[in-house]
Short mmCIF file of C-alpha atoms in Angstrom, two decimals:
data_model
loop_
_atom_site.label_atom_id
_atom_site.label_comp_id
_atom_site.label_asym_id
_atom_site.label_seq_id
_atom_site.Cartn_x
_atom_site.Cartn_y
_atom_site.Cartn_z
CA MET A 296 26.97 2.04 19.64
CA LEU A 297 28.54 1.70 16.21
CA CYS A 298 27.09 2.86 12.89
CA SER A 299 24.91 0.15 11.33
CA ASN A 300 26.23 1.07 7.90
CA CYS A 301 30.02 1.44 8.17
CA GLY A 302 30.42 -0.37 11.48
CA LYS A 303 33.34 1.91 12.38
CA ASN A 304 32.21 5.28 13.68
CA SER A 305 30.04 5.89 16.70
CA ALA A 306 26.39 6.30 15.77
CA ARG A 307 23.51 8.62 16.52
CA ASN A 308 19.80 7.93 16.31
CA TYR A 309 17.86 9.43 13.43
CA VAL A 310 14.19 9.20 12.62
CA LYS A 311 12.79 9.13 9.10
CA LEU A 312 9.20 8.87 7.97
CA ARG A 313 8.46 6.22 5.37
CA GLU A 314 4.83 5.93 4.21
CA GLY A 315 3.64 7.30 7.48
CA LYS A 316 5.74 5.03 9.65
CA LYS A 317 8.68 6.07 11.75
CA VAL A 318 11.90 4.30 10.87
CA GLU A 319 14.75 4.55 13.32
CA LEU A 320 18.23 4.69 11.89
CA VAL A 321 21.44 4.08 13.79
CA LEU A 322 24.08 5.79 11.69
CA CYS A 323 27.17 7.94 12.08
CA PRO A 324 26.73 11.52 10.80
CA GLU A 325 28.99 10.81 7.80
CA CYS A 326 26.94 7.81 6.65
CA TYR A 327 23.68 9.62 7.33
CA LYS A 328 24.77 12.53 5.20
CA ARG A 329 25.83 10.18 2.43
CA LEU A 330 22.71 7.99 2.51
CA TYR A 331 20.23 10.84 2.93
CA PRO A 332 21.89 13.70 1.10
CA GLU A 333 18.66 15.56 0.55
CA ARG A 334 18.06 16.16 4.25
CA ASP A 335 19.95 17.99 6.90
CA GLU A 336 21.05 15.67 9.63
CA GLY A 337 18.97 15.42 12.73
CA ASP A 338 15.68 14.17 14.00
CA PHE A 339 13.09 16.30 12.30
CA PHE A 340 10.60 15.96 15.12
CA THR A 341 13.17 17.46 17.42
CA GLN A 342 14.34 19.87 14.79
CA PHE A 343 10.96 21.27 13.89
CA LEU A 344 8.75 20.64 16.84
CA GLY A 345 11.21 20.48 19.71
CA ASN A 346 12.61 23.93 19.09
CA THR A 347 9.52 25.90 18.25
CA GLY A 348 8.57 26.62 21.81
CA ILE A 349 5.25 24.83 21.49
CA LYS A 350 3.05 25.16 24.50
CA LYS A 351 2.37 21.69 25.77
CA SER A 352 -1.08 22.65 26.93
CA LYS A 353 -2.42 23.43 23.46
CA ALA A 354 -4.99 20.85 22.41
CA CYS A 355 -7.33 20.38 19.47
CA PRO A 356 -10.77 21.59 20.62
CA ASN A 357 -12.45 18.85 18.60
CA CYS A 358 -10.54 15.70 19.56
CA GLY A 359 -8.23 16.77 22.39
CA THR A 360 -5.02 15.76 20.59
CA ARG A 361 -1.98 17.68 21.75
CA LEU A 362 1.16 18.37 19.78
CA SER A 363 3.02 16.16 22.24
CA ASP A 364 0.73 13.29 21.13
CA TYR A 365 1.62 13.99 17.52
CA ARG A 366 5.31 14.03 18.38
CA LYS A 367 4.96 10.57 19.90
CA THR A 368 2.93 8.92 17.15
CA GLY A 369 3.47 11.05 14.04
CA LEU A 370 -0.31 11.09 13.64
CA LEU A 371 -2.95 13.80 14.05
CA GLY A 372 -6.24 13.00 15.74
CA CYS A 373 -8.80 14.53 13.39
CA ALA A 374 -9.27 16.93 10.49
CA ASP A 375 -9.59 19.91 12.86
CA CYS A 376 -6.08 19.29 14.23
CA TYR A 377 -4.68 20.81 11.05
CA ALA A 378 -6.53 24.08 11.65
CA THR A 379 -5.60 24.09 15.33
CA PHE A 380 -1.91 23.45 14.80
CA ARG A 381 -1.53 25.04 11.35
CA GLU A 382 1.23 27.40 12.44
CA GLU A 383 3.23 24.74 14.25
CA LEU A 384 2.71 22.06 11.58
CA THR A 385 3.57 24.17 8.55
CA PRO A 386 7.39 23.84 8.98
CA THR A 387 7.02 20.08 9.46
CA VAL A 388 4.84 19.79 6.37
CA ARG A 389 7.34 21.86 4.39
CA TYR A 390 10.15 19.59 5.60
CA ILE A 391 8.33 16.39 4.66
CA GLN A 392 6.65 17.55 1.47
CA TRP A 393 8.93 20.39 0.33
CA GLU A 394 5.71 22.35 -0.35
CA VAL A 395 2.81 23.61 1.74
CA ARG A 396 0.27 24.39 -0.97
CA HIS A 397 -2.01 21.80 -2.51
CA VAL A 398 -2.33 22.07 -6.29
CA GLY A 399 -4.14 18.84 -7.17
CA LYS A 400 -7.69 17.58 -7.37
CA ARG A 401 -10.34 18.88 -4.99
CA PRO A 402 -13.76 17.63 -3.94
CA THR A 403 -16.43 18.78 -6.37
CA SER A 404 -19.57 16.88 -5.51
CA ASN A 405 -22.48 18.10 -3.42
CA ALA A 406 -21.80 15.36 -0.89
CA GLU A 407 -22.87 17.53 2.07
CA GLU A 408 -26.49 17.45 0.94
CA LYS A 409 -26.62 13.67 0.61
CA TYR A 410 -24.44 12.83 3.59
CA ASP A 411 -26.99 13.24 6.40
CA PHE A 412 -29.69 11.46 4.46
CA VAL A 413 -27.50 8.45 3.62
CA ARG A 414 -26.04 8.34 7.11
CA THR A 415 -29.49 8.24 8.70
CA LEU A 416 -30.48 5.35 6.45
CA VAL A 417 -27.26 3.45 7.21
CA ARG A 418 -27.82 3.95 10.95
CA GLU A 419 -31.40 2.72 10.68
CA ARG A 420 -30.19 -0.29 8.73
CA ASP A 421 -27.56 -1.15 11.37
CA VAL A 422 -30.21 -1.07 14.10
CA LEU A 423 -32.55 -3.26 12.05
CA LEU A 424 -29.79 -5.77 11.26
CA ALA A 425 -29.12 -6.18 14.98
CA LYS A 426 -32.85 -6.67 15.61
CA LEU A 427 -33.02 -9.17 12.75
CA ASP A 428 -30.27 -11.32 14.31
CA GLU A 429 -32.07 -11.22 17.63
CA ALA A 430 -35.47 -12.12 16.15
CA ALA A 431 -33.99 -14.94 14.06
CA ALA A 432 -32.20 -16.37 17.12
CA GLU A 433 -35.47 -16.32 19.05
CA GLY A 434 -37.37 -17.91 16.18
CA GLN A 435 -39.82 -15.01 15.79
CA HIS A 436 -40.59 -15.63 12.14
CA ALA A 437 -43.26 -12.96 11.73
CA LEU A 438 -40.93 -10.33 13.19
CA VAL A 439 -38.08 -11.52 10.96
CA LEU A 440 -40.29 -11.02 7.89
CA SER A 441 -41.39 -7.54 8.89
CA ILE A 442 -37.79 -6.49 9.64
CA GLN A 443 -36.70 -7.85 6.28
CA GLU A 444 -39.41 -5.81 4.57
CA GLU A 445 -38.22 -2.72 6.39
CA LEU A 446 -34.61 -3.47 5.36
CA ASP A 447 -35.69 -3.86 1.73
CA ARG A 448 -37.35 -0.47 1.94
CA ILE A 449 -34.16 1.14 3.28
CA ASN A 450 -31.93 -0.58 0.72
CA GLN A 451 -34.26 0.61 -2.04
CA LYS A 452 -34.02 4.18 -0.75
CA LEU A 453 -30.22 3.92 -0.63
CA ASN A 454 -30.10 2.65 -4.21
CA GLU A 455 -32.47 5.40 -5.39
CA GLU A 456 -30.27 7.99 -3.72
CA GLU A 457 -27.17 6.57 -5.34
CA GLU A 458 -28.71 6.50 -8.78
CA GLU A 459 -29.78 10.13 -8.65
CA MET B 167 19.60 -22.62 -26.30
CA ARG B 168 20.57 -18.95 -26.23
CA GLY B 169 18.35 -16.03 -27.16
CA SER B 170 18.75 -12.30 -26.89
CA VAL B 171 18.14 -10.08 -23.88
CA ILE B 172 14.42 -9.21 -23.54
CA GLN B 173 13.94 -5.48 -24.10
CA THR B 174 10.35 -5.04 -22.87
CA PHE B 175 8.97 -2.93 -20.02
CA GLU B 176 7.17 -6.04 -18.78
CA SER B 177 10.46 -7.81 -18.14
CA VAL B 178 11.25 -5.14 -15.54
CA ALA B 179 7.98 -3.60 -14.30
CA VAL B 180 6.12 -6.36 -12.49
CA SER B 181 3.09 -4.58 -11.06
CA THR B 182 1.49 -1.18 -10.58
CA ARG B 183 -0.33 0.08 -7.51
CA ILE B 184 -2.17 3.36 -7.04
CA ARG B 185 -3.45 4.35 -3.63
CA LEU B 186 -5.52 7.33 -2.51
CA ALA B 187 -5.86 8.26 1.17
CA ARG B 188 -9.08 9.95 2.29
CA ASN B 189 -10.80 10.77 5.57
CA PHE B 190 -14.24 11.69 6.78
CA LYS B 191 -14.26 15.23 8.06
CA ASP B 192 -16.35 14.53 11.13
CA TYR B 193 -14.94 11.33 12.63
CA PRO B 194 -11.68 11.09 14.58
CA PHE B 195 -8.86 9.55 12.54
CA PRO B 196 -8.54 5.77 13.13
CA ASN B 197 -5.67 5.99 15.65
CA LEU B 198 -7.92 8.05 17.92
CA LEU B 199 -11.21 6.44 16.93
CA MET B 200 -9.87 3.09 18.18
CA LYS B 201 -9.49 4.52 21.69
CA SER B 202 -13.05 5.83 21.83
CA SER B 203 -15.75 4.08 23.84
CA HIS B 204 -17.92 4.36 20.69
CA ALA B 205 -15.24 2.87 18.45
CA GLU B 206 -17.34 -0.06 17.30
CA GLU B 207 -20.41 2.04 16.39
CA MET B 208 -18.34 4.63 14.54
CA ALA B 209 -16.41 1.93 12.66
CA GLU B 210 -19.65 0.21 11.70
CA GLU B 211 -21.12 3.47 10.46
CA ILE B 212 -18.05 4.36 8.40
CA THR B 213 -17.98 0.86 6.90
CA GLY B 214 -21.71 0.98 6.12
CA LEU B 215 -21.46 4.36 4.40
CA ILE B 216 -18.57 3.32 2.18
CA ALA B 217 -20.10 -0.07 1.38
CA ALA B 218 -23.38 1.62 0.41
CA GLU B 219 -21.58 3.85 -2.09
CA LEU B 220 -19.41 1.11 -3.54
CA SER B 221 -22.24 -1.34 -4.07
CA ARG B 222 -23.24 0.49 -7.25
CA VAL B 223 -19.72 0.48 -8.75
CA ASP B 224 -18.93 -3.21 -8.67
CA ASN B 225 -19.42 -6.37 -6.63
CA PHE B 226 -17.27 -6.04 -3.55
CA VAL B 227 -16.66 -8.60 -0.83
CA LEU B 228 -16.70 -7.06 2.65
CA TYR B 229 -14.19 -8.39 5.17
CA ARG B 230 -14.64 -7.14 8.72
CA MET B 231 -11.19 -7.68 10.14
CA LYS B 232 -12.24 -8.54 13.68
CA GLY B 233 -14.23 -11.50 12.39
CA LEU B 234 -11.40 -12.74 10.20
CA SER B 235 -8.95 -15.44 11.26
CA ASP B 236 -5.20 -14.68 11.28
CA GLU B 237 -4.84 -17.13 8.40
CA ALA B 238 -7.50 -15.43 6.27
CA ALA B 239 -5.99 -12.01 7.00
CA ALA B 240 -2.51 -13.25 6.04
CA PHE B 241 -3.94 -14.63 2.80
CA LEU B 242 -5.33 -11.22 1.82
CA LYS B 243 -2.11 -9.49 2.81
CA GLU B 244 0.04 -11.83 0.75
CA ARG B 245 -2.17 -11.00 -2.23
CA ASN B 246 -1.50 -7.26 -1.67
CA LEU B 247 -5.16 -6.57 -0.93
CA ILE B 248 -4.70 -5.39 2.63
CA SER B 249 -1.84 -4.04 4.72
CA ARG B 250 -0.20 -5.01 7.97
CA GLU B 251 -1.61 -1.89 9.59
CA LEU B 252 -5.18 -2.86 8.65
CA ILE B 253 -4.64 -6.15 10.47
CA LEU B 254 -3.24 -4.33 13.51
CA ASN B 255 -6.34 -2.12 13.60
CA ARG B 256 -8.62 -5.14 13.37
CA ALA B 257 -10.96 -3.98 16.16
CA VAL B 258 -12.27 -1.25 13.84
CA SER B 259 -10.97 -2.07 10.37
CA ALA B 260 -12.50 -3.65 7.28
CA ALA B 261 -11.75 -4.16 3.62
CA LEU B 262 -13.94 -4.12 0.55
CA VAL B 263 -12.33 -6.17 -2.20
CA SER B 264 -13.59 -6.36 -5.77
CA GLU B 265 -14.31 -9.88 -7.01
CA ASP B 266 -11.42 -9.75 -9.49
CA GLU B 267 -9.07 -8.76 -6.60
CA ILE B 268 -7.91 -5.66 -8.43
CA ILE B 269 -9.56 -2.99 -6.33
CA SER B 270 -9.49 -2.91 -2.57
CA VAL B 271 -10.77 -0.24 -0.24
CA MET B 272 -9.26 -0.45 3.22
CA ILE B 273 -11.36 1.08 5.97
CA ASN B 274 -9.77 2.43 9.15
CA GLU B 275 -6.21 1.66 8.24
CA GLU B 276 -4.06 4.70 9.07
CA ASP B 277 -6.78 6.78 7.41
CA HIS B 278 -10.51 6.14 7.22
CA ILE B 279 -10.29 5.24 3.56
CA ARG B 280 -7.43 3.84 1.52
CA GLU B 281 -8.54 3.19 -2.07
CA GLN B 282 -6.20 0.96 -4.00
CA TYR B 283 -5.92 -0.42 -7.50
CA PHE B 284 -3.38 -3.17 -8.03
CA MET B 285 -2.54 -4.62 -11.41
CA LYS B 286 0.10 -6.74 -13.04
CA GLY B 287 2.38 -4.94 -15.46
CA PHE B 288 2.95 -1.21 -15.82
CA ASP B 289 0.09 1.19 -16.51
CA LEU B 290 -0.09 4.09 -14.09
CA ALA B 291 -2.68 6.02 -16.10
CA LYS B 292 -5.12 3.12 -16.21
CA ALA B 293 -4.63 2.31 -12.54
CA TYR B 294 -5.18 5.96 -11.58
CA GLU B 295 -8.28 6.25 -13.73
CA ARG B 296 -9.81 3.22 -12.02
CA VAL B 297 -9.04 4.54 -8.54
CA VAL B 298 -10.55 7.90 -9.41
CA GLY B 299 -13.75 6.09 -10.38
CA ILE B 300 -13.88 4.56 -6.90
CA ASP B 301 -12.94 7.85 -5.26
CA GLU B 302 -15.69 9.76 -7.03
CA ALA B 303 -18.28 7.12 -6.18
CA ILE B 304 -17.42 7.37 -2.48
CA ALA B 305 -17.19 11.17 -2.63
CA ASP B 306 -20.72 11.31 -3.99
CA SER B 307 -22.24 11.25 -0.53
CA ILE B 308 -19.25 11.45 1.80
CA PRO B 309 -17.67 14.87 2.34
CA PHE B 310 -13.92 14.27 2.66
CA ALA B 311 -11.68 16.18 5.05
CA PHE B 312 -10.10 18.86 2.85
CA ASP B 313 -8.10 22.04 3.43
CA GLU B 314 -7.31 24.77 0.90
CA ASP B 315 -3.58 24.68 1.74
CA PHE B 316 -2.97 21.10 2.77
CA GLY B 317 -5.41 19.45 0.36
CA TYR B 318 -6.95 16.12 1.42
CA LEU B 319 -6.23 15.78 5.12
CA THR B 320 -4.62 12.58 6.35
CA ALA B 321 -3.68 11.24 9.77
CA CYS B 322 0.02 11.54 8.90
CA PRO B 323 1.34 14.64 7.11
CA THR B 324 3.37 12.41 4.77
CA ASN B 325 0.16 11.71 2.81
CA LEU B 326 -1.32 15.22 2.72
CA GLY B 327 -2.40 16.98 -0.47
CA THR B 328 -3.31 14.50 -3.15
CA GLY B 329 -3.17 11.49 -0.81
CA LEU B 330 -1.77 9.73 -3.86
CA ARG B 331 0.89 7.08 -3.70
CA ALA B 332 1.88 5.61 -7.06
CA SER B 333 4.07 2.53 -6.75
CA VAL B 334 5.64 0.28 -9.33
CA MET B 335 7.29 -3.01 -8.48
CA LEU B 336 10.47 -3.49 -10.44
CA PHE B 337 12.54 -6.61 -11.04
CA LEU B 338 16.10 -5.30 -10.94
CA PRO B 339 18.49 -8.24 -10.70
CA ALA B 340 21.25 -6.72 -12.82
CA VAL B 341 21.24 -3.29 -11.15
CA SER B 342 20.95 -4.85 -7.71
CA ARG B 343 23.66 -7.46 -8.18
CA ARG B 344 26.03 -4.88 -9.61
CA GLY B 345 25.85 -3.19 -6.22
CA ILE B 346 24.63 0.19 -7.47
CA MET B 347 21.18 0.05 -5.89
CA ARG B 348 22.13 2.37 -3.05
CA ARG B 349 23.36 5.02 -5.46
CA VAL B 350 20.25 4.64 -7.58
CA ALA B 351 18.09 4.95 -4.45
CA ALA B 352 19.90 8.16 -3.44
CA ASP B 353 19.30 9.61 -6.92
CA LEU B 354 15.62 8.74 -6.71
CA THR B 355 15.33 10.29 -3.25
CA ARG B 356 16.69 13.55 -4.61
CA SER B 357 13.90 13.52 -7.20
CA GLY B 358 11.19 13.11 -4.56
CA LEU B 359 10.88 9.35 -4.96
CA THR B 360 11.58 6.46 -2.67
CA VAL B 361 12.67 2.88 -3.27
CA ARG B 362 12.43 -0.09 -0.93
CA GLY B 363 12.59 -3.87 -0.95
CA ALA B 364 9.44 -5.58 -2.15
CA TYR B 365 8.94 -7.66 0.94
CA GLY B 366 8.25 -4.69 3.17
CA GLU B 367 9.96 -2.14 5.33
CA GLY B 368 13.60 -2.95 5.91
CA SER B 369 13.57 -5.89 3.53
CA GLY B 370 16.71 -6.26 1.50
CA THR B 371 17.20 -7.44 -2.01
CA GLU B 372 15.10 -10.61 -1.73
CA GLY B 373 13.92 -11.68 -5.15
CA ASP B 374 15.62 -8.60 -6.66
CA LEU B 375 12.23 -6.88 -6.39
CA PHE B 376 12.03 -3.20 -5.50
CA GLN B 377 9.12 -0.85 -5.12
CA VAL B 378 9.51 2.68 -6.46
CA SER B 379 6.99 5.28 -5.36
CA ASN B 380 6.53 9.01 -4.91
CA GLU B 381 7.61 10.38 -1.55
CA MET B 382 5.85 13.73 -1.87
CA THR B 383 2.09 13.95 -2.08
CA LEU B 384 1.61 17.72 -1.64
CA GLY B 385 2.52 20.58 -3.97
CA LEU B 386 2.35 18.42 -7.08
CA SER B 387 -0.77 17.60 -9.05
CA GLU B 388 -1.83 13.99 -9.48
CA GLU B 389 -0.68 14.11 -13.11
CA GLU B 390 2.74 15.47 -12.12
CA ILE B 391 3.16 12.69 -9.55
CA LEU B 392 2.27 10.02 -12.11
CA GLU B 393 4.67 11.59 -14.59
CA LEU B 394 7.46 11.65 -12.01
CA VAL B 395 7.04 7.95 -11.21
CA GLU B 396 6.61 7.09 -14.89
CA ARG B 397 9.86 8.85 -15.79
CA ALA B 398 11.71 7.09 -12.98
CA VAL B 399 10.38 3.70 -14.07
CA SER B 400 11.40 4.37 -17.68
CA THR B 401 14.89 5.40 -16.64
CA MET B 402 15.31 2.44 -14.33
CA THR B 403 14.00 0.04 -16.96
CA GLU B 404 16.54 1.32 -19.48
CA MET B 405 19.28 1.10 -16.88
CA GLU B 406 18.31 -2.45 -15.89
CA ILE B 407 18.20 -3.67 -19.49
CA ARG B 408 21.61 -2.12 -20.19
CA GLU B 409 23.00 -3.77 -17.05
CA ARG B 410 21.45 -7.10 -18.09
CA GLU B 411 23.23 -6.85 -21.45
CA ARG B 412 26.50 -6.11 -19.69
CA MET B 413 25.90 -8.93 -17.26
CA LYS B 414 25.35 -11.39 -20.08
CA VAL B 415 28.50 -10.29 -21.86
CA GLU B 416 30.60 -10.38 -18.69
CA GLY B 417 28.98 -13.31 -16.89
CA GLY B 418 30.37 -16.20 -18.90
CA MET B 419 30.00 -19.80 -17.82
CA ALA B 420 29.64 -18.96 -14.13
CA LEU B 421 26.47 -16.94 -14.75
CA CYS B 422 25.10 -19.55 -17.14
CA ASP B 423 25.80 -22.27 -14.57
CA LYS B 424 24.11 -20.36 -11.74
CA LEU B 425 20.93 -19.71 -13.72
CA ARG B 426 20.67 -23.23 -15.13
CA ARG B 427 21.24 -24.65 -11.64
CA ALA B 428 18.34 -22.55 -10.34
CA LEU B 429 16.07 -24.06 -12.97
CA GLY B 430 17.44 -27.50 -12.09
CA VAL B 431 16.64 -27.06 -8.41
CA LEU B 432 13.12 -25.70 -8.97
CA SER B 433 12.35 -28.47 -11.47
CA ASN B 434 13.56 -31.33 -9.30
CA CYS B 435 13.34 -30.37 -5.61
CA CYS B 436 11.42 -32.26 -2.92
CA VAL B 437 11.62 -29.59 -0.21
CA LEU B 438 11.62 -25.86 -0.95
CA SER B 439 11.71 -23.08 1.65
CA GLU B 440 10.15 -19.73 0.79
CA ARG B 441 13.52 -18.00 0.92
CA GLU B 442 15.16 -20.46 -1.47
CA PHE B 443 12.13 -20.33 -3.76
CA ILE B 444 12.34 -16.52 -3.97
CA GLU B 445 16.08 -16.61 -4.68
CA ARG B 446 15.97 -19.38 -7.28
CA THR B 447 12.92 -17.91 -8.99
CA ALA B 448 14.76 -14.59 -9.32
CA ASP B 449 17.59 -16.51 -11.02
CA VAL B 450 15.23 -18.31 -13.39
CA LYS B 451 13.48 -15.03 -14.24
CA LEU B 452 16.88 -13.46 -14.86
CA GLY B 453 17.77 -16.43 -17.08
CA LEU B 454 14.63 -15.81 -19.13
CA ALA B 455 15.29 -12.07 -19.29
CA LEU B 456 18.83 -12.67 -20.53
CA GLY B 457 17.78 -15.32 -23.04
CA ILE B 458 20.00 -17.88 -21.29
CA LEU B 459 16.85 -19.82 -20.39
CA GLY B 460 13.77 -20.07 -22.58
CA CYS B 461 10.05 -20.68 -22.25
CA GLU B 462 7.80 -22.28 -24.85
CA GLN B 463 5.26 -19.45 -24.39
CA GLY B 464 7.92 -16.75 -24.64
CA GLY B 465 10.26 -15.19 -22.08
CA ASP B 466 7.87 -12.44 -20.94
CA ALA B 467 5.04 -14.95 -20.44
CA GLY B 468 7.36 -17.21 -18.47
CA MET B 469 8.45 -14.35 -16.21
CA SER B 470 4.84 -13.30 -15.65
CA ALA B 471 3.83 -16.86 -14.72
CA LEU B 472 6.69 -17.01 -12.23
CA ASP B 473 5.52 -13.73 -10.67
CA ASP B 474 2.10 -15.32 -10.13
CA LEU B 475 3.77 -18.34 -8.60
CA LEU B 476 5.68 -16.11 -6.16
CA VAL B 477 2.34 -14.95 -4.71
CA ALA B 478 0.64 -18.35 -4.88
CA MET B 479 3.49 -20.00 -2.97
CA ARG B 480 3.47 -17.68 0.03
CA PRO B 481 2.56 -19.45 3.30
CA ALA B 482 -1.10 -18.45 3.74
CA ASN B 483 -1.75 -18.91 0.01
CA ILE B 484 -0.29 -22.44 0.20
CA ASN B 485 -2.58 -23.25 3.11
CA ARG B 486 -5.57 -21.96 1.13
CA LEU B 487 -4.55 -23.95 -1.94
CA SER B 488 -3.89 -27.16 -0.03
CA GLY B 489 -6.98 -26.76 2.14
CA GLU B 490 -4.91 -27.51 5.23
CA ALA B 491 -3.13 -25.58 7.97
CA LEU B 492 0.29 -26.95 7.13
CA SER B 493 3.39 -26.63 9.30
CA GLU B 494 6.39 -24.84 7.80
CA GLU B 495 7.89 -28.22 6.87
CA GLY B 496 4.61 -29.26 5.27
CA GLN B 497 4.49 -26.01 3.32
CA ASN B 498 8.05 -26.53 2.09
CA GLU B 499 7.13 -29.97 0.75
CA TYR B 500 3.90 -28.73 -0.78
CA ARG B 501 5.73 -25.78 -2.37
CA ALA B 502 8.34 -28.09 -3.93
CA GLN B 503 5.70 -30.40 -5.37
CA HIS B 504 3.60 -27.55 -6.76
CA VAL B 505 6.58 -25.68 -8.25
CA VAL B 506 7.95 -28.80 -9.95
CA HIS B 507 4.55 -29.29 -11.63
CA ALA B 508 4.14 -25.63 -12.51
CA LEU B 509 7.58 -25.47 -14.14
CA SER B 510 6.89 -28.65 -16.05
CA ASP B 511 3.68 -27.04 -17.41
CA LEU B 512 5.56 -23.87 -18.30
CA GLN B 513 8.05 -25.84 -20.40
CA LEU B 514 11.16 -23.94 -19.52
CA TYR B 515 14.39 -24.97 -21.20
CA TYR B 516 18.03 -23.98 -21.63
#
């Protein structure tokens, strides 16, 4: 297989991440070094994950994602994965981001307090909307009206919550 | 008629996009959520929570992707309101789009929430300010996944930290045609930026449009990221204008002929493929930028109108405009007819 850039030398496969997507490159080492001078040559998944002696059995206790899954997709399974694999991920993060310490904006609101309340209302609304479709399809006009009243009540509560 | 080379930012920076990536802390990330037997309920809940928060900010139209035809999805994508990945995740994904089509919030793309502000021209600060407004509204009752070290947590580590991607679309015909784009791209990469063709991953120099954005999202504050991109755009704008001046000096009759011919084709064609339209429009825009071609409303206004036309003449947008599901041949004829009229209205001249 020849280099897709110079077309002369024999190529190797490289993987780069672009906006979260894996891009496969077929380049000779010379062209790779020239086109991507800021990186050492090599597949960083292999470089950083393949050689760290990761135990394949380790899985996120919350979602069950394993590091081998991450190596395949480039994606973690849930927020807890970062805590579970912090040690193993830190070199990868440093490689991708050059830094491992966030210095920007952080959440400030008291969202935790409102979250459960709003979520309960949204769940109730979803159930009522399904019932409304059913009642309308069956032509149960009285039921449709009472469900609509209930939905109005929930929407009003949601708006009140948001305005606070 | 010959004018001088346009020196404005607007003649180079076509559009600005700011995107923030956020996730709920207690739902699996979309790639895993999709595989769950409760995928539909979770997706509905996430969508409902975000929609409830956004309803007080502005009027948003909710598109549930699974209920959307391929044609309607392509239409939104061509208008930069949704991404290819959102369409791929259609079983669980949705989009909330503001009525003026400037703000879109993608739900269950690669992350639970992708907040985006897209505007014509170049104004990173304004675009960021608007996205922050959306972000804070959603954050009011949704606790985002956040880590002291890694910042806002995202499905892919490439978006960790701020979750901020600031992108500016640049029209770089002179730099690109001089063959120095690769060198420029390498310089940008060394500064923590990335540049790619406007028509997506792996696209080449079609339309001489390139998207410059920050590669790193962690370890820099939001302001530092915006400054980095702003500096790069300023430098590239200066470089492009200098190259345009050189091009005009060196180009002679051959350049003049090429640009006038492009205007001739667009003003008189009967059949116009998308590829040819993109290429010829880039030439006409370059003609306006160099002052080799003119526009009654001014060169900048002419270029801006042509940028709008580039979006309006994409396949799904043509079908929407014509009200028919046209074949490729039908679209090429429709495009030609529409472009001839549009250019006549614009009153371009040489």
